[in-house]
Amino acid sequence: MAIERTLSIIKPDATKRNLTGKINSKLEEAGLRIIAQKRIHLSKAQAGVFYEVHAERPFYDELCEFMASAPVVVQVLEGEGAILKNREVMGATNPAEAAPGTIRAEFAESVGENSVHGSDAPETAAVEISYFFAGLELVG
């Protein structure tokens, strides 16, 4: 497998409960390296731009409100097959369907407050990473 980079976001429900370290441990134990990281507080407008792909979906406004409700930790993960590996470690969007030991099985509070976001494809990862990080900030 190729070395990839993917965006990871630790969402407001998790940062409010001080789970950043526990989530990062799971990512690192899976062989992913954190090559960039920062804690930010998105505005609703910034969240709206980031989640623009979902603008026509019924949950879009609620998602933007939620993502702006408290700080998030945005980070870039690197490793072999990082996109798929991160998605496996995150678990299913619905925590009730997430495999035991995954981030969402252990920490998510609901489908909407599911603790983490991860890119779903190389093209998406490139766009999402560039939304939050300049090239000089990626120190792999």
GROMACS .gro file of C-alpha atoms in nm, residues 49-113:
model
   65
   49VAL     CA    1  -1.772   2.588   0.362
   50PHE     CA    2  -1.596   2.273   0.483
   51TYR     CA    3  -1.915   2.063   0.470
   52GLU     CA    4  -2.045   2.228   0.151
   53VAL     CA    5  -2.073   1.887  -0.015
   54HIS     CA    6  -2.365   1.818   0.223
   55ALA     CA    7  -2.541   2.153   0.167
   56GLU     CA    8  -2.853   1.995   0.016
   57ARG     CA    9  -2.890   1.732   0.286
   58PRO     CA   10  -3.141   1.779   0.569
   59PHE     CA   11  -2.874   1.754   0.843
   60TYR     CA   12  -2.643   2.023   0.695
   61ASP     CA   13  -2.750   2.318   0.912
   62GLU     CA   14  -2.747   2.109   1.230
   63LEU     CA   15  -2.402   1.974   1.138
   64CYS     CA   16  -2.263   2.325   1.088
   65GLU     CA   17  -2.410   2.442   1.419
   66PHE     CA   18  -2.261   2.143   1.597
   67MET     CA   19  -1.914   2.186   1.443
   68ALA     CA   20  -1.915   2.550   1.554
   69SER     CA   21  -2.039   2.471   1.906
   70ALA     CA   22  -1.695   2.413   2.063
   71PRO     CA   23  -1.330   2.377   1.959
   72VAL     CA   24  -1.220   2.095   1.731
   73VAL     CA   25  -0.878   1.940   1.672
   74VAL     CA   26  -0.787   1.924   1.305
   75GLN     CA   27  -0.494   1.704   1.213
   76VAL     CA   28  -0.322   1.535   0.923
   77LEU     CA   29  -0.248   1.165   0.955
   78GLU     CA   30   0.009   0.984   0.746
   79GLY     CA   31   0.075   0.616   0.689
   80GLU     CA   32   0.029   0.320   0.461
   81GLY     CA   33  -0.329   0.325   0.339
   82ALA     CA   34  -0.400   0.607   0.586
   83ILE     CA   35  -0.745   0.691   0.450
   84LEU     CA   36  -0.887   0.341   0.487
   85LYS     CA   37  -0.697   0.273   0.808
   86ASN     CA   38  -0.835   0.592   0.968
   87ARG     CA   39  -1.187   0.503   0.861
   88GLU     CA   40  -1.148   0.155   1.013
   89VAL     CA   41  -1.021   0.299   1.342
   90MET     CA   42  -1.308   0.552   1.349
   91GLY     CA   43  -1.577   0.286   1.300
   92ALA     CA   44  -1.924   0.319   1.151
   93THR     CA   45  -2.092   0.660   1.162
   94ASN     CA   46  -2.366   0.514   1.381
   95PRO     CA   47  -2.193   0.418   1.706
   96ALA     CA   48  -2.447   0.139   1.757
   97GLU     CA   49  -2.311  -0.024   1.440
   98ALA     CA   50  -1.943   0.052   1.506
   99ALA     CA   51  -1.713  -0.241   1.572
  100PRO     CA   52  -1.594  -0.286   1.931
  101GLY     CA   53  -1.271  -0.100   2.003
  102THR     CA   54  -1.328   0.167   1.738
  103ILE     CA   55  -1.334   0.535   1.829
  104ARG     CA   56  -1.705   0.572   1.762
  105ALA     CA   57  -1.797   0.254   1.950
  106GLU     CA   58  -1.610   0.379   2.255
  107PHE     CA   59  -1.664   0.756   2.247
  108ALA     CA   60  -1.947   0.866   2.014
  109GLU     CA   61  -2.265   0.989   2.175
  110SER     CA   62  -2.494   0.956   1.870
  111VAL     CA   63  -2.494   0.947   1.490
  112GLY     CA   64  -2.468   1.327   1.487
  113GLU     CA   65  -2.219   1.358   1.772
   0.00000   0.00000   0.00000
